[in-house]
Amino acid sequence: MPRQLPLRGLTREAQQGFTREALRGLTRDGTPRWRSTAAVFTSMTALAATSLMPGPALAEPRSAPCALERTEAHHSEGVDTWNSAYVRPTHPLDAVMVFLSFPDSTPRTTPAELTADYFPATSDFFERASYGKFTVRPYSLRDWIRMPHTSKSYAIQRDWSSAHRAAYLRDALAAADQQVDFSRYDIVYFVADPDAPGVDSDATKVVNLDTPLQADGKEIRRVVTVFEKHPPDRLVLAHETGHVFDLPDLYHRPSDGKGDWDTYVGDWDLMGSQFGLAPDLFGWHKWKLGWLEPRQVACVRGTGSTVLTLEPLEAEPEAVGAAGAGASGSSTILRYPSRVLGSSPALGPPGSLASSGSVASSGSVASSGSVASSGSLASARSFGPPGPVDPVGQWASSGSSVSPGVSGSSGVPGPHVFGSGRGTKLAVVPTGADSALALEVRGSEGNDGATCTQGVLVYRVRGETESGGGPIEVLDAHPHTESCWEDSVYPPLADAPVALGESYTVPGEKVRIEVEGRTLSGEWTVKITPG
């Protein structure tokens, strides 16, 4: 997990007084943002999103010819097949949050407070990134679980010894197994008391186990170990959860621990930095995870020129009803609030809903974001994921309808940004047996709402490169300038996208990209000419 560096100002020396904590209170003032406009002729975006210029270049409707092969590299960026050792997030998944205390410290926070540090922010991020196809449904223990040894005895640190890490996981699982039925959950979060003297916040990570742990008849192959301070780093849990789905680290870790960590991708993907101004996942990752349909990926091969209309990556689909048909009116995405697990009798049915990340005190819908002060939704040992799930994988309260990508009372950011939301979002140009160029439109909506630039982002993907070794590298269309210097994680790449009216030739590939215009419904017209 990368850590934020000091803000970049006019000189390196001027940065020394800033701390990571200072970043949380800083925002840009008066910077123009790209805001959505009313979508025009959205029904026309389903027609002929690709046109061809004279020449043998071809934008194929099927993406398979451009899919890099998945390799043995850790978290390979290959997309031709899915690694079955990982759960694929194409439907809501259930996660349990277990809170661990130690004999050498008395917690100063409550599990409810720590849960609110991460949810609903983590669920919201994934709902937006996946266009409503996926979210994390958290189930939170009500009480601390005491570990058998002191926090210092586990020697917790970023580069943790395997022996100490294994001891920590074994003890945590054994201590929690009396209260949690692990067979009911897809994701496990072990959250340590952030104020314990032996806890190092830099040690937060996903542990992948060659030999799975066994609990309640289930093999646990990976665990998210959380050691964050309270409040934690921005989107840190979303970053770590990305590893659970086989996504790699995209940051560069300097060998001496000094210097910039964000030289590969800058602000442009959560797996590069959870502090990024544009942390939405790359279109390549959305393709890998199953959130982009094959027809939304254009494979550009051959020579000559190909003209595409690309939708902004964050553009959400139009309203879809619970049965998949068009919907209107009160359709909403429903939040997945944390469910509290405890030892006292259930106060409400497992399927109870809270509309703002809250827990209902009597089985009813809560609206203020509070957590019930006594009791829990169900006994911990018997509590599990809720029962009925509607046809599109969402929870629906009686009388309501569910529509992925539509805003409503839950506060989830809303309907289409531009166009239909189902057009071409990613263009891929093969450059070798193990490499490709990817192009996508990025703007300041959705998860990317803080970015100060917009345009066609170009990046290189390598399928055989290990996590942390630069499997994706953003290409800078403006190598001699920088942007967003006041709060970008890496200003030299903050202005990397090719802007409207500009052209860019990829160094070493002779692939030319020209951004020719924008349509009435907000798509970008891009001409791609392979060398």
Coordinates of C-alpha atoms in Angstrom, one line a residue:
M1 CA 0.0 0.0 0.0
P2 CA 1.6 3.3 -1.0
R3 CA 1.9 6.3 1.3
Q4 CA 1.2 9.8 0.2
L5 CA 4.3 12.0 -0.3
P6 CA 4.4 15.7 0.5
L7 CA 2.6 18.2 -1.7
R8 CA 4.5 19.5 -4.6
G9 CA 4.9 23.2 -4.7
L10 CA 7.1 25.5 -6.8
T11 CA 10.3 24.0 -5.2
R12 CA 11.2 20.7 -3.6
E13 CA 12.5 22.6 -0.6
A14 CA 9.1 24.2 0.0
Q15 CA 7.5 20.7 0.4
Q16 CA 9.5 19.6 3.5
G17 CA 7.0 21.1 6.1
F18 CA 4.0 19.2 4.8
T19 CA 2.9 15.9 6.3
R20 CA 0.6 13.2 5.0
E21 CA -2.0 14.2 7.5
A22 CA -2.0 17.8 6.1
L23 CA -3.3 16.5 2.8
R24 CA -6.7 15.7 4.1
G25 CA -7.7 19.3 4.6
L26 CA -6.5 20.6 1.3
T27 CA -8.6 21.3 -1.8
R28 CA -8.2 23.3 -4.9
D29 CA -10.0 26.7 -5.1
G30 CA -11.5 27.9 -8.3
T31 CA -10.0 25.2 -10.5
P32 CA -12.4 24.5 -13.5
R33 CA -14.0 21.1 -13.4
W34 CA -15.5 19.1 -16.2
R35 CA -19.2 18.8 -15.4
S36 CA -21.8 16.7 -17.0
T37 CA -24.4 18.3 -19.3
A38 CA -27.8 17.1 -20.4
A39 CA -27.3 14.0 -22.6
V40 CA -28.6 14.6 -26.1
F41 CA -29.7 12.0 -28.5
T42 CA -28.7 9.2 -26.1
S43 CA -30.5 6.6 -28.1
M44 CA -28.2 7.3 -31.1
T45 CA -25.1 6.3 -29.2
A46 CA -25.9 2.7 -29.8
L47 CA -25.5 3.2 -33.5
A48 CA -22.2 3.0 -35.3
A49 CA -19.8 4.0 -32.6
T50 CA -16.9 3.0 -34.9
S51 CA -16.1 4.4 -38.3
L52 CA -13.2 3.5 -40.6
M53 CA -11.0 5.8 -42.6
P54 CA -9.5 4.6 -45.9
G55 CA -6.8 2.0 -45.2
P56 CA -6.6 -1.6 -43.8
A57 CA -6.9 -0.6 -40.1
L58 CA -9.7 -2.4 -38.4
A59 CA -11.6 -1.6 -35.1
E60 CA -13.1 -5.0 -34.4
P61 CA -16.3 -5.3 -32.4
R62 CA -14.9 -8.3 -30.6
S63 CA -12.2 -7.6 -28.1
A64 CA -10.7 -11.1 -27.9
P65 CA -7.9 -10.5 -30.5
C66 CA -6.5 -7.7 -28.3
A67 CA -6.8 -9.5 -25.0
L68 CA -3.3 -10.1 -23.5
E69 CA -2.7 -13.6 -22.2
R70 CA -2.8 -14.1 -18.5
T71 CA 0.7 -15.3 -17.4
E72 CA 2.3 -16.7 -14.2
A73 CA 3.2 -13.1 -13.1
H74 CA 1.7 -12.2 -9.7
H75 CA -1.5 -10.3 -10.5
S76 CA -0.9 -10.6 -14.2
E77 CA -2.7 -8.0 -16.4
G78 CA -3.7 -10.7 -18.9
V79 CA -7.4 -10.6 -19.6
D80 CA -7.9 -13.6 -21.9
T81 CA -9.0 -15.8 -18.9
W82 CA -9.9 -15.3 -15.2
N83 CA -7.6 -16.6 -12.5
S84 CA -10.0 -18.9 -10.6
A85 CA -8.0 -18.6 -7.4
Y86 CA -9.6 -15.2 -7.0
V87 CA -13.3 -14.3 -6.6
R88 CA -14.5 -12.3 -9.6
P89 CA -16.5 -9.2 -8.5
T90 CA -19.4 -9.4 -10.9
H91 CA -22.0 -9.5 -8.2
P92 CA -22.3 -8.2 -4.6
L93 CA -19.9 -10.0 -2.2
D94 CA -20.2 -10.3 1.6
A95 CA -17.4 -9.2 3.8
V96 CA -16.9 -9.6 7.6
M97 CA -15.0 -7.1 9.7
V98 CA -13.3 -8.6 12.7
F99 CA -11.8 -6.1 15.3
L100 CA -8.8 -7.3 17.2
S101 CA -7.5 -5.8 20.5
F102 CA -4.4 -6.8 22.5
P103 CA -3.5 -7.4 26.2
D104 CA -1.1 -4.4 26.1
S105 CA -3.6 -1.8 25.1
T106 CA -7.2 -0.7 25.8
P107 CA -8.9 0.5 22.6
R108 CA -9.9 4.2 22.4
T109 CA -12.2 3.7 19.5
T110 CA -15.2 1.4 19.0
P111 CA -15.8 -1.1 16.2
A112 CA -18.7 1.1 15.1
E113 CA -16.4 4.1 14.7
L114 CA -13.9 2.1 12.7
T115 CA -16.6 0.6 10.5
A116 CA -17.7 4.1 9.6
D117 CA -14.1 4.9 8.6
Y118 CA -14.5 2.5 5.7
F119 CA -18.1 2.1 4.9
P120 CA -20.1 3.1 3.0
A121 CA -17.1 4.9 1.2
T122 CA -15.6 1.6 0.0
S123 CA -19.0 0.2 -1.2
D124 CA -19.8 3.5 -2.9
F125 CA -16.4 3.5 -4.8
F126 CA -17.0 0.0 -6.2
E127 CA -20.7 0.7 -7.1
R128 CA -19.6 3.7 -9.1
A129 CA -16.6 2.0 -10.7
S130 CA -18.6 -1.1 -11.7
Y131 CA -21.6 0.8 -13.0
G132 CA -23.7 -0.8 -10.3
K133 CA -22.6 -4.4 -11.1
F134 CA -20.7 -4.9 -7.9
T135 CA -20.5 -3.8 -4.3
V136 CA -19.1 -4.9 -1.0
R137 CA -21.7 -5.8 1.6
P138 CA -20.0 -5.4 5.0
Y139 CA -20.9 -7.3 8.2
S140 CA -19.3 -5.7 11.2
L141 CA -18.6 -7.3 14.6
R142 CA -20.1 -5.3 17.5
D143 CA -17.3 -6.0 20.0
W144 CA -13.5 -6.2 20.2
I145 CA -12.0 -9.7 20.1
R146 CA -9.0 -10.1 22.4
M147 CA -5.8 -11.6 20.8
P148 CA -3.8 -14.0 23.1
H149 CA -0.5 -12.0 22.9
T150 CA 0.6 -8.4 23.0
S151 CA 0.7 -6.3 19.9
K152 CA 4.4 -5.9 20.1
S153 CA 4.9 -9.7 20.1
Y154 CA 3.8 -10.0 16.5
A155 CA 6.5 -7.5 15.2
I156 CA 4.0 -5.9 12.9
Q157 CA 5.6 -3.9 10.1
R158 CA 5.4 -3.3 6.4
D159 CA 7.9 -6.0 5.4
W160 CA 6.6 -8.5 7.9
S161 CA 8.4 -11.7 8.6
S162 CA 6.4 -14.7 7.4
A163 CA 6.7 -16.4 10.9
H164 CA 5.2 -13.4 12.8
R165 CA 2.5 -12.8 10.1
A166 CA 1.5 -16.5 10.2
A167 CA 1.3 -16.4 14.0
Y168 CA -0.9 -13.3 13.9
L169 CA -3.3 -14.8 11.4
R170 CA -3.6 -18.1 13.2
D171 CA -4.3 -16.3 16.5
A172 CA -6.8 -14.0 14.9
L173 CA -8.7 -16.8 13.2
A174 CA -8.8 -18.9 16.4
A175 CA -10.0 -16.0 18.5
A176 CA -12.7 -15.0 16.1
D177 CA -13.9 -18.4 15.1
Q178 CA -16.1 -18.8 18.2
Q179 CA -18.1 -15.7 17.1
V180 CA -18.0 -15.7 13.3
D181 CA -19.1 -18.3 10.8
F182 CA -16.4 -17.7 8.1
S183 CA -18.1 -20.0 5.7
R184 CA -20.7 -17.3 5.0
Y185 CA -18.3 -14.6 3.8
D186 CA -16.3 -13.9 0.6
I187 CA -13.9 -11.3 2.1
V188 CA -12.3 -11.2 5.5
Y189 CA -11.0 -8.0 7.1
F190 CA -8.9 -8.3 10.3
V191 CA -8.9 -4.8 11.8
A192 CA -6.4 -4.2 14.5
D193 CA -6.7 -1.7 17.4
P194 CA -5.1 1.4 15.8
D195 CA -3.8 2.7 19.1
A196 CA -2.0 -0.5 20.2
P197 CA 1.7 0.2 20.7
G198 CA 2.9 -2.6 18.3
V199 CA 0.6 -1.7 15.4
D200 CA 2.2 -0.1 12.4
S201 CA -0.2 1.6 10.0
D202 CA 2.2 1.0 7.1
A203 CA 1.6 -2.7 7.4
T204 CA -1.9 -2.7 6.0
K205 CA -2.0 -5.2 3.1
V206 CA -3.6 -8.3 1.7
V207 CA -2.0 -11.6 2.8
N208 CA -2.1 -14.3 0.1
L209 CA -1.7 -17.8 1.6
D210 CA 0.0 -20.6 -0.3
T211 CA -1.5 -23.0 2.3
P212 CA -5.1 -21.8 3.0
L213 CA -6.4 -21.4 6.5
Q214 CA -9.3 -23.6 7.5
A215 CA -12.4 -22.3 9.3
D216 CA -16.0 -23.5 9.4
G217 CA -15.3 -25.9 6.6
K218 CA -14.0 -23.2 4.3
E219 CA -10.6 -22.5 2.9
I220 CA -9.4 -18.9 3.4
R221 CA -6.8 -18.1 0.8
R222 CA -6.4 -14.4 1.5
V223 CA -7.1 -12.0 4.3
V224 CA -7.0 -8.2 4.4
T225 CA -5.0 -7.2 7.5
V226 CA -5.9 -3.6 8.5
F227 CA -3.6 -1.6 10.7
E228 CA -4.7 2.0 9.8
K229 CA -4.8 4.9 12.1
H230 CA -8.2 6.5 12.9
P231 CA -9.2 8.1 10.7
P232 CA -7.5 6.1 8.0
D233 CA -5.9 7.0 4.7
R234 CA -8.4 7.9 1.9
L235 CA -9.8 4.8 0.0
V236 CA -7.1 2.6 1.6
L237 CA -9.6 -0.3 2.1
A238 CA -10.8 -0.1 -1.5
H239 CA -7.2 -0.3 -2.7
E240 CA -6.5 -3.4 -0.6
T241 CA -9.8 -5.0 -1.6
G242 CA -8.7 -4.6 -5.2
H243 CA -5.9 -7.1 -4.5
V244 CA -8.6 -9.6 -3.4
F245 CA -9.8 -9.4 -7.0
D246 CA -6.3 -10.0 -8.5
L247 CA -5.4 -6.4 -9.3
P248 CA -1.7 -5.5 -9.0
D249 CA 0.1 -2.6 -7.3
L250 CA 0.8 0.0 -9.9
Y251 CA 3.0 2.2 -7.9
H252 CA 6.8 2.2 -8.0
R253 CA 8.5 1.5 -4.7
P254 CA 12.0 3.1 -4.7
S255 CA 14.7 0.6 -3.5
D256 CA 15.9 3.0 -0.9
G257 CA 12.4 4.0 0.2
K258 CA 12.9 7.6 -0.9
G259 CA 11.7 9.5 -4.0
D260 CA 8.4 9.3 -5.9
W261 CA 6.2 6.3 -5.6
D262 CA 3.8 7.4 -8.3
T263 CA 5.9 7.6 -11.5
Y264 CA 4.1 4.8 -13.3
V265 CA 0.5 5.9 -13.3
G266 CA 0.3 9.1 -11.1
D267 CA -3.3 9.9 -10.0
W268 CA -5.0 7.7 -12.6
D269 CA -5.9 4.4 -10.9
L270 CA -6.7 3.4 -7.3
M271 CA -4.1 0.6 -7.5
G272 CA -1.4 3.3 -8.1
S273 CA -2.5 5.6 -5.3
Q274 CA -5.6 5.8 -3.0
F275 CA -4.8 9.5 -2.7
G276 CA -5.1 10.1 -6.5
L277 CA -7.3 12.9 -7.9
A278 CA -8.7 10.4 -10.5
P279 CA -8.6 7.1 -8.6
D280 CA -11.2 5.3 -10.7
L281 CA -9.9 2.0 -12.0
F282 CA -8.5 1.9 -15.5
G283 CA -10.7 0.7 -18.3
W284 CA -8.3 -2.2 -18.7
H285 CA -9.1 -3.3 -15.1
K286 CA -12.8 -2.9 -15.6
W287 CA -12.5 -5.2 -18.6
K288 CA -10.5 -7.7 -16.6
L289 CA -13.0 -7.7 -13.7
G290 CA -16.0 -8.1 -16.0
W291 CA -17.5 -4.6 -15.7
L292 CA -17.0 -3.7 -19.3
E293 CA -18.7 -5.9 -21.9
P294 CA -16.6 -7.2 -24.8
R295 CA -18.5 -5.0 -27.2
Q296 CA -17.4 -1.9 -25.2
V297 CA -13.7 -2.7 -26.0
A298 CA -12.5 -1.8 -29.5
C299 CA -9.6 -3.8 -30.8
V300 CA -7.6 -1.7 -33.3
R301 CA -5.3 -3.6 -35.6
G302 CA -3.5 -3.2 -38.9
T303 CA -2.3 0.0 -40.5
G304 CA -4.1 3.1 -41.7
S305 CA -6.5 5.1 -39.6
T306 CA -9.5 4.2 -37.4
V307 CA -12.0 6.7 -36.0
L308 CA -13.8 5.8 -32.8
T309 CA -16.3 7.6 -30.6
L310 CA -15.3 6.9 -27.0
E311 CA -17.6 7.4 -24.0
P312 CA -16.0 8.8 -20.8
L313 CA -15.0 6.0 -18.6
E314 CA -17.2 7.2 -15.8
A315 CA -20.4 7.4 -17.9
E316 CA -23.0 5.2 -16.3
P317 CA -25.7 3.2 -18.1
E318 CA -29.2 4.6 -18.4
A319 CA -31.8 3.4 -15.9
V320 CA -32.4 -0.3 -15.9
G321 CA -35.3 -1.8 -13.9
A322 CA -35.0 -4.8 -11.7
A323 CA -35.9 -7.1 -14.6
G324 CA -33.5 -5.4 -17.0
A325 CA -36.0 -3.2 -18.7
G326 CA -36.0 0.6 -18.8
A327 CA -37.2 2.2 -15.6
S328 CA -38.1 5.6 -14.3
G329 CA -39.5 7.3 -11.3
S330 CA -38.2 6.2 -7.9
S331 CA -35.7 3.6 -9.1
T332 CA -32.5 3.6 -7.0
I333 CA -29.3 1.8 -6.2
L334 CA -29.7 0.8 -2.6
R335 CA -26.8 1.2 -0.2
Y336 CA -25.2 -1.8 1.4
P337 CA -24.7 -0.5 5.0
S338 CA -22.6 -2.4 7.5
R339 CA -24.5 -5.0 9.4
V340 CA -23.5 -5.3 13.0
L341 CA -22.7 -8.7 14.4
G342 CA -22.9 -9.3 18.1
S343 CA -23.9 -11.7 20.9
S344 CA -27.3 -10.3 21.8
P345 CA -30.6 -11.2 20.2
A346 CA -31.5 -9.9 16.8
L347 CA -33.2 -6.6 16.7
G348 CA -34.3 -6.9 13.1
P349 CA -34.5 -9.4 10.3
P350 CA -31.3 -10.2 8.3
G351 CA -32.7 -8.4 5.3
S352 CA -33.3 -5.1 7.0
L353 CA -32.1 -2.1 5.1
A354 CA -30.5 1.2 6.2
S355 CA -30.7 4.0 3.7
S356 CA -27.6 6.0 4.7
G357 CA -25.1 3.5 6.0
S358 CA -26.9 3.1 9.4
V359 CA -28.2 0.2 11.3
A360 CA -31.9 0.1 12.2
S361 CA -32.6 -0.3 15.9
S362 CA -35.8 -2.2 15.6
G363 CA -35.6 -3.8 12.2
S364 CA -36.8 -0.6 10.5
V365 CA -35.1 1.6 8.0
A366 CA -32.7 4.1 9.6
S367 CA -31.9 7.5 8.0
S368 CA -29.4 9.4 10.2
G369 CA -26.3 7.3 9.7
S370 CA -26.2 6.2 13.3
V371 CA -25.5 2.7 14.6
A372 CA -27.8 1.1 17.2
S373 CA -26.4 1.7 20.6
S374 CA -27.5 -1.7 22.0
G375 CA -28.2 -5.0 20.5
S376 CA -27.3 -6.2 17.0
L377 CA -29.0 -7.3 13.9
A378 CA -28.3 -11.0 14.7
S379 CA -26.3 -13.2 16.9
A380 CA -22.7 -13.5 15.5
R381 CA -22.6 -17.2 15.3
S382 CA -25.8 -17.6 13.3
F383 CA -25.7 -14.3 11.4
G384 CA -24.9 -14.5 7.7
P385 CA -25.7 -12.7 4.4
P386 CA -29.3 -11.7 3.9
G387 CA -31.7 -14.0 2.2
P388 CA -33.5 -13.0 -1.0
V389 CA -31.5 -11.1 -3.6
D390 CA -33.4 -9.7 -6.5
P391 CA -32.7 -10.6 -10.2
V392 CA -30.1 -7.9 -10.7
G393 CA -28.1 -8.7 -7.6
Q394 CA -29.4 -5.9 -5.4
W395 CA -31.5 -5.7 -2.3
A396 CA -34.9 -4.2 -2.7
S397 CA -37.2 -3.1 0.1
S398 CA -40.9 -3.8 -0.3
G399 CA -42.5 -1.6 -3.0
S400 CA -39.2 -0.2 -4.3
S401 CA -37.3 -0.9 -7.5
V402 CA -33.6 -1.3 -8.2
S403 CA -31.7 0.2 -11.1
P404 CA -28.0 0.0 -11.4
G405 CA -26.5 3.4 -12.1
V406 CA -29.4 5.5 -11.1
S407 CA -29.3 8.0 -8.2
G408 CA -31.9 8.2 -5.6
S409 CA -32.4 8.7 -1.9
S410 CA -29.4 6.6 -1.0
G411 CA -27.1 9.3 -2.3
V412 CA -25.2 7.1 -4.7
P413 CA -24.0 9.3 -7.6
G414 CA -26.4 9.2 -10.3
P415 CA -27.6 8.4 -13.7
H416 CA -25.8 8.7 -17.0
V417 CA -23.0 11.3 -17.3
F418 CA -22.9 11.3 -21.1
G419 CA -24.6 9.3 -23.8
S420 CA -26.1 5.9 -23.1
G421 CA -23.3 4.6 -20.9
R422 CA -23.1 1.4 -22.9
G423 CA -20.9 2.6 -25.8
T424 CA -17.2 2.0 -26.4
K425 CA -15.1 2.9 -23.4
L426 CA -11.8 1.3 -24.1
A427 CA -9.6 1.1 -27.3
V428 CA -6.7 -1.3 -27.4
V429 CA -3.8 -1.3 -29.9
P430 CA -1.6 -4.5 -29.8
T431 CA 2.1 -3.7 -29.7
G432 CA 3.5 -7.1 -29.2
A433 CA 2.8 -10.6 -27.9
D434 CA 2.8 -9.4 -24.3
S435 CA 2.0 -5.6 -24.6
A436 CA -0.7 -3.3 -25.8
L437 CA -1.7 0.4 -25.7
A438 CA -5.0 1.3 -24.1
L439 CA -7.0 4.5 -24.7
E440 CA -9.9 5.8 -22.6
V441 CA -11.5 9.1 -21.9
R442 CA -11.1 10.5 -18.4
G443 CA -12.9 13.5 -16.9
S444 CA -14.0 14.9 -13.5
E445 CA -17.1 12.9 -12.7
G446 CA -17.9 10.0 -10.5
N447 CA -14.8 8.6 -8.7
D448 CA -12.6 11.0 -10.7
G449 CA -14.4 14.1 -9.4
A450 CA -11.3 15.8 -8.1
T451 CA -9.2 15.8 -11.2
C452 CA -8.3 19.1 -12.9
T453 CA -7.7 17.7 -16.4
Q454 CA -9.6 15.8 -19.0
G455 CA -9.0 14.1 -22.2
V456 CA -7.9 10.8 -23.8
L457 CA -5.6 8.9 -21.4
V458 CA -3.0 6.6 -23.1
Y459 CA -1.2 3.9 -21.2
R460 CA 0.9 0.8 -21.9
V461 CA 0.0 -2.6 -20.5
R462 CA 2.4 -5.5 -20.1
G463 CA 0.9 -8.9 -19.3
E464 CA 4.1 -10.6 -18.0
T465 CA 5.1 -7.8 -15.6
E466 CA 4.7 -8.5 -11.9
S467 CA 2.7 -6.4 -9.5
G468 CA 4.8 -3.5 -8.4
G469 CA 7.1 -3.7 -11.4
G470 CA 5.1 -1.4 -13.6
P471 CA 2.5 -3.6 -15.4
I472 CA 0.8 -0.4 -16.5
E473 CA 2.5 2.8 -17.5
V474 CA 0.7 6.0 -18.2
L475 CA 2.1 7.8 -21.3
D476 CA 2.5 11.6 -20.9
A477 CA 1.1 13.6 -23.9
H478 CA 2.7 16.7 -22.3
P479 CA 6.1 15.6 -21.0
H480 CA 7.4 19.1 -20.5
T481 CA 4.6 20.4 -18.3
E482 CA 2.7 19.4 -15.1
S483 CA -0.6 20.2 -13.6
C484 CA -2.6 20.0 -10.3
W485 CA 0.7 20.6 -8.6
E486 CA -1.0 21.7 -5.4
D487 CA -2.5 18.3 -4.6
S488 CA -1.7 15.8 -7.3
V489 CA 0.3 12.7 -6.2
Y490 CA 2.6 13.2 -9.2
P491 CA 2.0 16.5 -11.1
P492 CA 4.1 15.5 -14.2
L493 CA 1.4 12.9 -15.1
A494 CA -1.6 15.0 -14.0
D495 CA -1.8 16.5 -17.5
A496 CA -1.0 13.3 -19.3
P497 CA -4.3 13.0 -21.3
V498 CA -4.5 14.1 -24.9
A499 CA -6.8 17.1 -24.9
L500 CA -9.4 18.2 -27.5
G501 CA -7.8 19.2 -30.7
E502 CA -4.4 17.7 -29.8
S503 CA -2.4 14.9 -31.3
Y504 CA 0.2 12.6 -29.8
T505 CA 2.6 10.0 -31.2
V506 CA 3.5 7.2 -28.8
P507 CA 7.3 7.1 -28.5
G508 CA 8.8 3.9 -29.9
E509 CA 5.5 2.7 -31.4
K510 CA 4.7 5.3 -34.0
V511 CA 1.1 5.1 -33.1
R512 CA -0.6 8.4 -33.6
I513 CA -3.6 9.6 -31.6
E514 CA -5.7 12.6 -32.7
V515 CA -8.6 13.9 -30.6
E516 CA -10.8 15.4 -33.2
G517 CA -13.9 16.5 -31.4
R518 CA -16.9 15.7 -29.2
T519 CA -20.4 14.6 -30.0
L520 CA -23.6 16.3 -28.8
S521 CA -24.1 13.5 -26.2
G522 CA -20.5 13.9 -24.8
E523 CA -18.5 11.2 -26.5
W524 CA -15.0 12.0 -27.8
T525 CA -14.0 11.4 -31.4
V526 CA -10.6 9.9 -31.6
K527 CA -8.5 8.9 -34.7
I528 CA -5.9 6.2 -34.2
T529 CA -3.2 5.5 -36.7
P530 CA -0.9 2.6 -36.0
G531 CA 2.7 2.9 -37.3

